[in-house]
């Protein structure tokens, strides 16, 4: 399941300072030093695996460069420059990223400019996001994004102007390998003969796909996978993950903060499904129509995907209940609640009703997929399960 960008409330927006980067302590120090000692070179290539934070590093670095009251460790957060970077509307901070024409667009070629409002939103919601999430965010459907020659032309026109507010102009190019050869060559020219006081930051997961000539003009900064320690701190402090779950999540995340976020979202869904399924089964067992209605109405208000996920969770629990009859030690409960509930529930799933039980759940899943009315499908299911449990 993907992290839902649209759900992120504004108070959870990430404005990306050095202090917001997960891990990468040594790298942060190095980058700070180059600015503090006035040795910032004009072309950088930030590269590393998905979810490790190449883009967040470039964002924090450019914010620090543009800040007019930096304190040596991080940007100040209150100067006019920081205020503008907070919304990604600083006139000297330019972005280039892959785009394509969307359904409602009538011009021939799309460029980053056409999506700047979405881009700002995307960055604020999750600067660790991946390319396919960006494509979903701007509704590219099945199209691929690209960086066009038109884009390079526009960029070079923009950079020929003097900077507006800062000494420097900073250009962040996300996924530069999405340029065609012509666009890459234009970029190469810009990097070879850079406009005054301009800093290029190329950010990619696939540096090998860039033109060698572009690569060789840049200072290379490798972003390594996030250490387990840094990741576990982030889960504890930023996400309030329970202590007993952290080690598992960190192991499964494999150094990616993005993966960790996705796992947390999955765990939240799992907890939700468990509680609702347990309560529904209790209502069914008692034969309480009002309890059954209350829960099925709540579930039917969710998206179809979530309704299906709830029913699939139910199927899994029924299957595990049968396995429990045979006292198989291999069974793994994911949450504490399940450990307690499933053994109590298992005796009610018997050789006599397990097939009907599964059939009813599968039928409900199929009905939901076929756009059946969730309220009716789920209540109908609850009544049938109630019959099975109370036989
Ligand atoms: Zn500042």
JSON list of N, CA, C and O in Angstrom, two decimals, residues 83-124:
[
{"chain": "A", "resi": 83, "resn": "UNK", "atom": "N", "xyz": [11.51, 31.53, 4.92]},
{"chain": "A", "resi": 83, "resn": "UNK", "atom": "CA", "xyz": [10.05, 31.57, 4.82]},
{"chain": "A", "resi": 83, "resn": "UNK", "atom": "C", "xyz": [9.56, 31.19, 3.43]},
{"chain": "A", "resi": 83, "resn": "UNK", "atom": "O", "xyz": [8.55, 30.51, 3.28]},
{"chain": "A", "resi": 84, "resn": "UNK", "atom": "N", "xyz": [10.31, 31.65, 2.42]},
{"chain": "A", "resi": 84, "resn": "UNK", "atom": "CA", "xyz": [9.90, 31.30, 1.05]},
{"chain": "A", "resi": 84, "resn": "UNK", "atom": "C", "xyz": [10.22, 29.85, 0.72]},
{"chain": "A", "resi": 84, "resn": "UNK", "atom": "O", "xyz": [9.45, 29.17, 0.04]},
{"chain": "A", "resi": 85, "resn": "UNK", "atom": "N", "xyz": [11.38, 29.38, 1.21]},
{"chain": "A", "resi": 85, "resn": "UNK", "atom": "CA", "xyz": [11.71, 27.97, 0.95]},
{"chain": "A", "resi": 85, "resn": "UNK", "atom": "C", "xyz": [10.69, 27.06, 1.66]},
{"chain": "A", "resi": 85, "resn": "UNK", "atom": "O", "xyz": [10.38, 25.98, 1.17]},
{"chain": "A", "resi": 86, "resn": "UNK", "atom": "N", "xyz": [10.15, 27.53, 2.79]},
{"chain": "A", "resi": 86, "resn": "UNK", "atom": "CA", "xyz": [9.13, 26.74, 3.48]},
{"chain": "A", "resi": 86, "resn": "UNK", "atom": "C", "xyz": [7.97, 26.35, 2.58]},
{"chain": "A", "resi": 86, "resn": "UNK", "atom": "O", "xyz": [7.34, 25.33, 2.77]},
{"chain": "A", "resi": 87, "resn": "UNK", "atom": "N", "xyz": [7.69, 27.22, 1.61]},
{"chain": "A", "resi": 87, "resn": "UNK", "atom": "CA", "xyz": [6.60, 26.91, 0.68]},
{"chain": "A", "resi": 87, "resn": "UNK", "atom": "C", "xyz": [7.14, 26.57, -0.70]},
{"chain": "A", "resi": 87, "resn": "UNK", "atom": "O", "xyz": [6.38, 26.46, -1.65]},
{"chain": "A", "resi": 88, "resn": "UNK", "atom": "N", "xyz": [8.44, 26.47, -0.82]},
{"chain": "A", "resi": 88, "resn": "UNK", "atom": "CA", "xyz": [9.11, 26.24, -2.11]},
{"chain": "A", "resi": 88, "resn": "UNK", "atom": "C", "xyz": [8.71, 27.29, -3.14]},
{"chain": "A", "resi": 88, "resn": "UNK", "atom": "O", "xyz": [8.46, 26.98, -4.30]},
{"chain": "A", "resi": 89, "resn": "UNK", "atom": "N", "xyz": [8.64, 28.55, -2.68]},
{"chain": "A", "resi": 89, "resn": "UNK", "atom": "CA", "xyz": [8.33, 29.63, -3.62]},
{"chain": "A", "resi": 89, "resn": "UNK", "atom": "C", "xyz": [9.47, 30.65, -3.72]},
{"chain": "A", "resi": 89, "resn": "UNK", "atom": "O", "xyz": [9.27, 31.77, -4.14]},
{"chain": "A", "resi": 90, "resn": "UNK", "atom": "N", "xyz": [10.66, 30.24, -3.28]},
{"chain": "A", "resi": 90, "resn": "UNK", "atom": "CA", "xyz": [11.81, 31.16, -3.37]},
{"chain": "A", "resi": 90, "resn": "UNK", "atom": "C", "xyz": [12.15, 31.39, -4.85]},
{"chain": "A", "resi": 90, "resn": "UNK", "atom": "O", "xyz": [12.32, 30.44, -5.60]},
{"chain": "A", "resi": 91, "resn": "UNK", "atom": "N", "xyz": [12.24, 32.66, -5.28]},
{"chain": "A", "resi": 91, "resn": "UNK", "atom": "CA", "xyz": [12.46, 32.92, -6.72]},
{"chain": "A", "resi": 91, "resn": "UNK", "atom": "C", "xyz": [13.83, 32.47, -7.23]},
{"chain": "A", "resi": 91, "resn": "UNK", "atom": "O", "xyz": [14.03, 32.39, -8.44]},
{"chain": "A", "resi": 92, "resn": "UNK", "atom": "N", "xyz": [14.76, 32.18, -6.34]},
{"chain": "A", "resi": 92, "resn": "UNK", "atom": "CA", "xyz": [16.07, 31.72, -6.79]},
{"chain": "A", "resi": 92, "resn": "UNK", "atom": "C", "xyz": [16.27, 30.22, -6.61]},
{"chain": "A", "resi": 92, "resn": "UNK", "atom": "O", "xyz": [17.37, 29.70, -6.77]},
{"chain": "A", "resi": 93, "resn": "UNK", "atom": "N", "xyz": [15.19, 29.54, -6.24]},
{"chain": "A", "resi": 93, "resn": "UNK", "atom": "CA", "xyz": [15.27, 28.08, -6.13]},
{"chain": "A", "resi": 93, "resn": "UNK", "atom": "C", "xyz": [14.41, 27.47, -7.25]},
{"chain": "A", "resi": 93, "resn": "UNK", "atom": "O", "xyz": [13.18, 27.63, -7.25]},
{"chain": "A", "resi": 94, "resn": "UNK", "atom": "N", "xyz": [15.08, 26.87, -8.21]},
{"chain": "A", "resi": 94, "resn": "UNK", "atom": "CA", "xyz": [14.37, 26.36, -9.39]},
{"chain": "A", "resi": 94, "resn": "UNK", "atom": "C", "xyz": [14.32, 24.83, -9.36]},
{"chain": "A", "resi": 94, "resn": "UNK", "atom": "O", "xyz": [15.25, 24.19, -8.89]},
{"chain": "A", "resi": 95, "resn": "UNK", "atom": "N", "xyz": [13.24, 24.29, -9.88]},
{"chain": "A", "resi": 95, "resn": "UNK", "atom": "CA", "xyz": [13.09, 22.83, -9.91]},
{"chain": "A", "resi": 95, "resn": "UNK", "atom": "C", "xyz": [12.82, 22.34, -11.33]},
{"chain": "A", "resi": 95, "resn": "UNK", "atom": "O", "xyz": [12.05, 22.96, -12.08]},
{"chain": "A", "resi": 96, "resn": "UNK", "atom": "N", "xyz": [13.43, 21.21, -11.64]},
{"chain": "A", "resi": 96, "resn": "UNK", "atom": "CA", "xyz": [13.13, 20.52, -12.89]},
{"chain": "A", "resi": 96, "resn": "UNK", "atom": "C", "xyz": [12.87, 19.07, -12.52]},
{"chain": "A", "resi": 96, "resn": "UNK", "atom": "O", "xyz": [13.61, 18.49, -11.73]},
{"chain": "A", "resi": 97, "resn": "UNK", "atom": "N", "xyz": [11.79, 18.48, -13.05]},
{"chain": "A", "resi": 97, "resn": "UNK", "atom": "CA", "xyz": [11.44, 17.10, -12.71]},
{"chain": "A", "resi": 97, "resn": "UNK", "atom": "C", "xyz": [10.64, 16.52, -13.87]},
{"chain": "A", "resi": 97, "resn": "UNK", "atom": "O", "xyz": [10.09, 17.26, -14.70]},
{"chain": "A", "resi": 98, "resn": "UNK", "atom": "N", "xyz": [10.54, 15.20, -13.94]},
{"chain": "A", "resi": 98, "resn": "UNK", "atom": "CA", "xyz": [9.86, 14.58, -15.08]},
{"chain": "A", "resi": 98, "resn": "UNK", "atom": "C", "xyz": [8.35, 14.83, -15.04]},
{"chain": "A", "resi": 98, "resn": "UNK", "atom": "O", "xyz": [7.73, 14.70, -13.99]},
{"chain": "A", "resi": 99, "resn": "UNK", "atom": "N", "xyz": [7.80, 15.20, -16.16]},
{"chain": "A", "resi": 99, "resn": "UNK", "atom": "CA", "xyz": [6.35, 15.41, -16.28]},
{"chain": "A", "resi": 99, "resn": "UNK", "atom": "C", "xyz": [5.90, 14.89, -17.65]},
{"chain": "A", "resi": 99, "resn": "UNK", "atom": "O", "xyz": [6.72, 14.47, -18.47]},
{"chain": "A", "resi": 100, "resn": "UNK", "atom": "N", "xyz": [4.63, 14.93, -17.86]},
{"chain": "A", "resi": 100, "resn": "UNK", "atom": "CA", "xyz": [4.09, 14.62, -19.19]},
{"chain": "A", "resi": 100, "resn": "UNK", "atom": "C", "xyz": [2.73, 15.28, -19.30]},
{"chain": "A", "resi": 100, "resn": "UNK", "atom": "O", "xyz": [2.20, 15.77, -18.29]},
{"chain": "A", "resi": 101, "resn": "UNK", "atom": "N", "xyz": [2.19, 15.24, -20.48]},
{"chain": "A", "resi": 101, "resn": "UNK", "atom": "CA", "xyz": [0.86, 15.85, -20.65]},
{"chain": "A", "resi": 101, "resn": "UNK", "atom": "C", "xyz": [-0.18, 15.06, -19.89]},
{"chain": "A", "resi": 101, "resn": "UNK", "atom": "O", "xyz": [-0.18, 13.84, -19.91]},
{"chain": "A", "resi": 102, "resn": "UNK", "atom": "N", "xyz": [-1.08, 15.76, -19.21]},
{"chain": "A", "resi": 102, "resn": "UNK", "atom": "CA", "xyz": [-2.20, 15.07, -18.57]},
{"chain": "A", "resi": 102, "resn": "UNK", "atom": "C", "xyz": [-3.44, 15.27, -19.43]},
{"chain": "A", "resi": 102, "resn": "UNK", "atom": "O", "xyz": [-3.42, 16.03, -20.39]},
{"chain": "A", "resi": 103, "resn": "UNK", "atom": "N", "xyz": [-4.49, 14.60, -19.03]},
{"chain": "A", "resi": 103, "resn": "UNK", "atom": "CA", "xyz": [-5.70, 14.56, -19.84]},
{"chain": "A", "resi": 103, "resn": "UNK", "atom": "C", "xyz": [-6.24, 15.96, -20.19]},
{"chain": "A", "resi": 103, "resn": "UNK", "atom": "O", "xyz": [-6.69, 16.20, -21.29]},
{"chain": "A", "resi": 104, "resn": "UNK", "atom": "N", "xyz": [-6.16, 16.88, -19.21]},
{"chain": "A", "resi": 104, "resn": "UNK", "atom": "CA", "xyz": [-6.79, 18.18, -19.44]},
{"chain": "A", "resi": 104, "resn": "UNK", "atom": "C", "xyz": [-5.88, 19.23, -20.06]},
{"chain": "A", "resi": 104, "resn": "UNK", "atom": "O", "xyz": [-6.22, 20.41, -20.12]},
{"chain": "A", "resi": 105, "resn": "UNK", "atom": "N", "xyz": [-4.69, 18.80, -20.48]},
{"chain": "A", "resi": 105, "resn": "UNK", "atom": "CA", "xyz": [-3.72, 19.80, -20.93]},
{"chain": "A", "resi": 105, "resn": "UNK", "atom": "C", "xyz": [-3.80, 19.95, -22.44]},
{"chain": "A", "resi": 105, "resn": "UNK", "atom": "O", "xyz": [-3.77, 18.95, -23.16]},
{"chain": "A", "resi": 106, "resn": "UNK", "atom": "N", "xyz": [-3.89, 21.19, -22.93]},
{"chain": "A", "resi": 106, "resn": "UNK", "atom": "CA", "xyz": [-4.04, 21.30, -24.38]},
{"chain": "A", "resi": 106, "resn": "UNK", "atom": "C", "xyz": [-2.77, 21.68, -25.12]},
{"chain": "A", "resi": 106, "resn": "UNK", "atom": "O", "xyz": [-2.71, 21.63, -26.33]},
{"chain": "A", "resi": 107, "resn": "UNK", "atom": "N", "xyz": [-1.69, 22.03, -24.37]},
{"chain": "A", "resi": 107, "resn": "UNK", "atom": "CA", "xyz": [-0.48, 22.39, -25.13]},
{"chain": "A", "resi": 107, "resn": "UNK", "atom": "C", "xyz": [0.29, 21.11, -25.54]},
{"chain": "A", "resi": 107, "resn": "UNK", "atom": "O", "xyz": [-0.04, 20.01, -25.08]},
{"chain": "A", "resi": 108, "resn": "UNK", "atom": "N", "xyz": [1.29, 21.29, -26.42]},
{"chain": "A", "resi": 108, "resn": "UNK", "atom": "CA", "xyz": [1.98, 20.12, -26.98]},
{"chain": "A", "resi": 108, "resn": "UNK", "atom": "C", "xyz": [2.92, 19.45, -26.01]},
{"chain": "A", "resi": 108, "resn": "UNK", "atom": "O", "xyz": [2.96, 18.24, -25.89]},
{"chain": "A", "resi": 109, "resn": "UNK", "atom": "N", "xyz": [3.73, 20.26, -25.33]},
{"chain": "A", "resi": 109, "resn": "UNK", "atom": "CA", "xyz": [4.74, 19.69, -24.43]},
{"chain": "A", "resi": 109, "resn": "UNK", "atom": "C", "xyz": [4.53, 20.21, -23.02]},
{"chain": "A", "resi": 109, "resn": "UNK", "atom": "O", "xyz": [4.32, 21.41, -22.82]},
{"chain": "A", "resi": 110, "resn": "UNK", "atom": "N", "xyz": [4.56, 19.31, -22.07]},
{"chain": "A", "resi": 110, "resn": "UNK", "atom": "CA", "xyz": [4.44, 19.73, -20.67]},
{"chain": "A", "resi": 110, "resn": "UNK", "atom": "C", "xyz": [5.82, 20.02, -20.11]},
{"chain": "A", "resi": 110, "resn": "UNK", "atom": "O", "xyz": [6.79, 19.34, -20.45]},
{"chain": "A", "resi": 111, "resn": "UNK", "atom": "N", "xyz": [5.93, 21.05, -19.28]},
{"chain": "A", "resi": 111, "resn": "UNK", "atom": "CA", "xyz": [7.19, 21.28, -18.58]},
{"chain": "A", "resi": 111, "resn": "UNK", "atom": "C", "xyz": [6.90, 21.41, -17.09]},
{"chain": "A", "resi": 111, "resn": "UNK", "atom": "O", "xyz": [5.75, 21.49, -16.67]},
{"chain": "A", "resi": 112, "resn": "UNK", "atom": "N", "xyz": [7.98, 21.42, -16.30]},
{"chain": "A", "resi": 112, "resn": "UNK", "atom": "CA", "xyz": [7.84, 21.44, -14.84]},
{"chain": "A", "resi": 112, "resn": "UNK", "atom": "C", "xyz": [6.91, 22.56, -14.38]},
{"chain": "A", "resi": 112, "resn": "UNK", "atom": "O", "xyz": [6.11, 22.38, -13.46]},
{"chain": "A", "resi": 113, "resn": "UNK", "atom": "N", "xyz": [7.06, 23.71, -15.03]},
{"chain": "A", "resi": 113, "resn": "UNK", "atom": "CA", "xyz": [6.23, 24.87, -14.68]},
{"chain": "A", "resi": 113, "resn": "UNK", "atom": "C", "xyz": [4.74, 24.55, -14.58]},
{"chain": "A", "resi": 113, "resn": "UNK", "atom": "O", "xyz": [4.04, 25.06, -13.73]},
{"chain": "A", "resi": 114, "resn": "UNK", "atom": "N", "xyz": [4.29, 23.69, -15.49]},
{"chain": "A", "resi": 114, "resn": "UNK", "atom": "CA", "xyz": [2.86, 23.36, -15.52]},
{"chain": "A", "resi": 114, "resn": "UNK", "atom": "C", "xyz": [2.40, 22.65, -14.25]},
{"chain": "A", "resi": 114, "resn": "UNK", "atom": "O", "xyz": [1.21, 22.57, -13.97]},
{"chain": "A", "resi": 115, "resn": "UNK", "atom": "N", "xyz": [3.35, 22.08, -13.52]},
{"chain": "A", "resi": 115, "resn": "UNK", "atom": "CA", "xyz": [2.98, 21.27, -12.35]},
{"chain": "A", "resi": 115, "resn": "UNK", "atom": "C", "xyz": [3.57, 21.81, -11.05]},
{"chain": "A", "resi": 115, "resn": "UNK", "atom": "O", "xyz": [3.65, 21.10, -10.06]},
{"chain": "A", "resi": 116, "resn": "UNK", "atom": "N", "xyz": [3.98, 23.08, -11.08]},
{"chain": "A", "resi": 116, "resn": "UNK", "atom": "CA", "xyz": [4.72, 23.58, -9.93]},
{"chain": "A", "resi": 116, "resn": "UNK", "atom": "C", "xyz": [3.90, 23.54, -8.63]},
{"chain": "A", "resi": 116, "resn": "UNK", "atom": "O", "xyz": [4.43, 23.22, -7.57]},
{"chain": "A", "resi": 117, "resn": "UNK", "atom": "N", "xyz": [2.60, 23.82, -8.72]},
{"chain": "A", "resi": 117, "resn": "UNK", "atom": "CA", "xyz": [1.79, 23.79, -7.50]},
{"chain": "A", "resi": 117, "resn": "UNK", "atom": "C", "xyz": [1.74, 22.37, -6.93]},
{"chain": "A", "resi": 117, "resn": "UNK", "atom": "O", "xyz": [1.89, 22.16, -5.72]},
{"chain": "A", "resi": 118, "resn": "UNK", "atom": "N", "xyz": [1.59, 21.38, -7.81]},
{"chain": "A", "resi": 118, "resn": "UNK", "atom": "CA", "xyz": [1.60, 19.98, -7.37]},
{"chain": "A", "resi": 118, "resn": "UNK", "atom": "C", "xyz": [2.95, 19.59, -6.78]},
{"chain": "A", "resi": 118, "resn": "UNK", "atom": "O", "xyz": [3.03, 18.89, -5.78]},
{"chain": "A", "resi": 119, "resn": "UNK", "atom": "N", "xyz": [3.98, 20.05, -7.45]},
{"chain": "A", "resi": 119, "resn": "UNK", "atom": "CA", "xyz": [5.34, 19.70, -7.00]},
{"chain": "A", "resi": 119, "resn": "UNK", "atom": "C", "xyz": [5.59, 20.21, -5.58]},
{"chain": "A", "resi": 119, "resn": "UNK", "atom": "O", "xyz": [6.11, 19.51, -4.73]},
{"chain": "A", "resi": 120, "resn": "UNK", "atom": "N", "xyz": [5.19, 21.46, -5.32]},
{"chain": "A", "resi": 120, "resn": "UNK", "atom": "CA", "xyz": [5.37, 22.02, -3.97]},
{"chain": "A", "resi": 120, "resn": "UNK", "atom": "C", "xyz": [4.63, 21.16, -2.95]},
{"chain": "A", "resi": 120, "resn": "UNK", "atom": "O", "xyz": [5.15, 20.86, -1.87]},
{"chain": "A", "resi": 121, "resn": "UNK", "atom": "N", "xyz": [3.43, 20.79, -3.31]},
{"chain": "A", "resi": 121, "resn": "UNK", "atom": "CA", "xyz": [2.62, 19.95, -2.43]},
{"chain": "A", "resi": 121, "resn": "UNK", "atom": "C", "xyz": [3.27, 18.59, -2.18]},
{"chain": "A", "resi": 121, "resn": "UNK", "atom": "O", "xyz": [3.27, 18.08, -1.07]},
{"chain": "A", "resi": 122, "resn": "UNK", "atom": "N", "xyz": [3.78, 18.03, -3.25]},
{"chain": "A", "resi": 122, "resn": "UNK", "atom": "CA", "xyz": [4.42, 16.71, -3.18]},
{"chain": "A", "resi": 122, "resn": "UNK", "atom": "C", "xyz": [5.60, 16.75, -2.23]},
{"chain": "A", "resi": 122, "resn": "UNK", "atom": "O", "xyz": [5.76, 15.90, -1.35]},
{"chain": "A", "resi": 123, "resn": "UNK", "atom": "N", "xyz": [6.44, 17.79, -2.38]},
{"chain": "A", "resi": 123, "resn": "UNK", "atom": "CA", "xyz": [7.63, 17.91, -1.53]},
{"chain": "A", "resi": 123, "resn": "UNK", "atom": "C", "xyz": [7.24, 18.10, -0.07]},
{"chain": "A", "resi": 123, "resn": "UNK", "atom": "O", "xyz": [7.86, 17.54, 0.83]},
{"chain": "A", "resi": 124, "resn": "UNK", "atom": "N", "xyz": [6.22, 18.90, 0.17]},
{"chain": "A", "resi": 124, "resn": "UNK", "atom": "CA", "xyz": [5.82, 19.17, 1.55]},
{"chain": "A", "resi": 124, "resn": "UNK", "atom": "C", "xyz": [5.23, 17.92, 2.19]},
{"chain": "A", "resi": 124, "resn": "UNK", "atom": "O", "xyz": [5.39, 17.68, 3.38]}
]
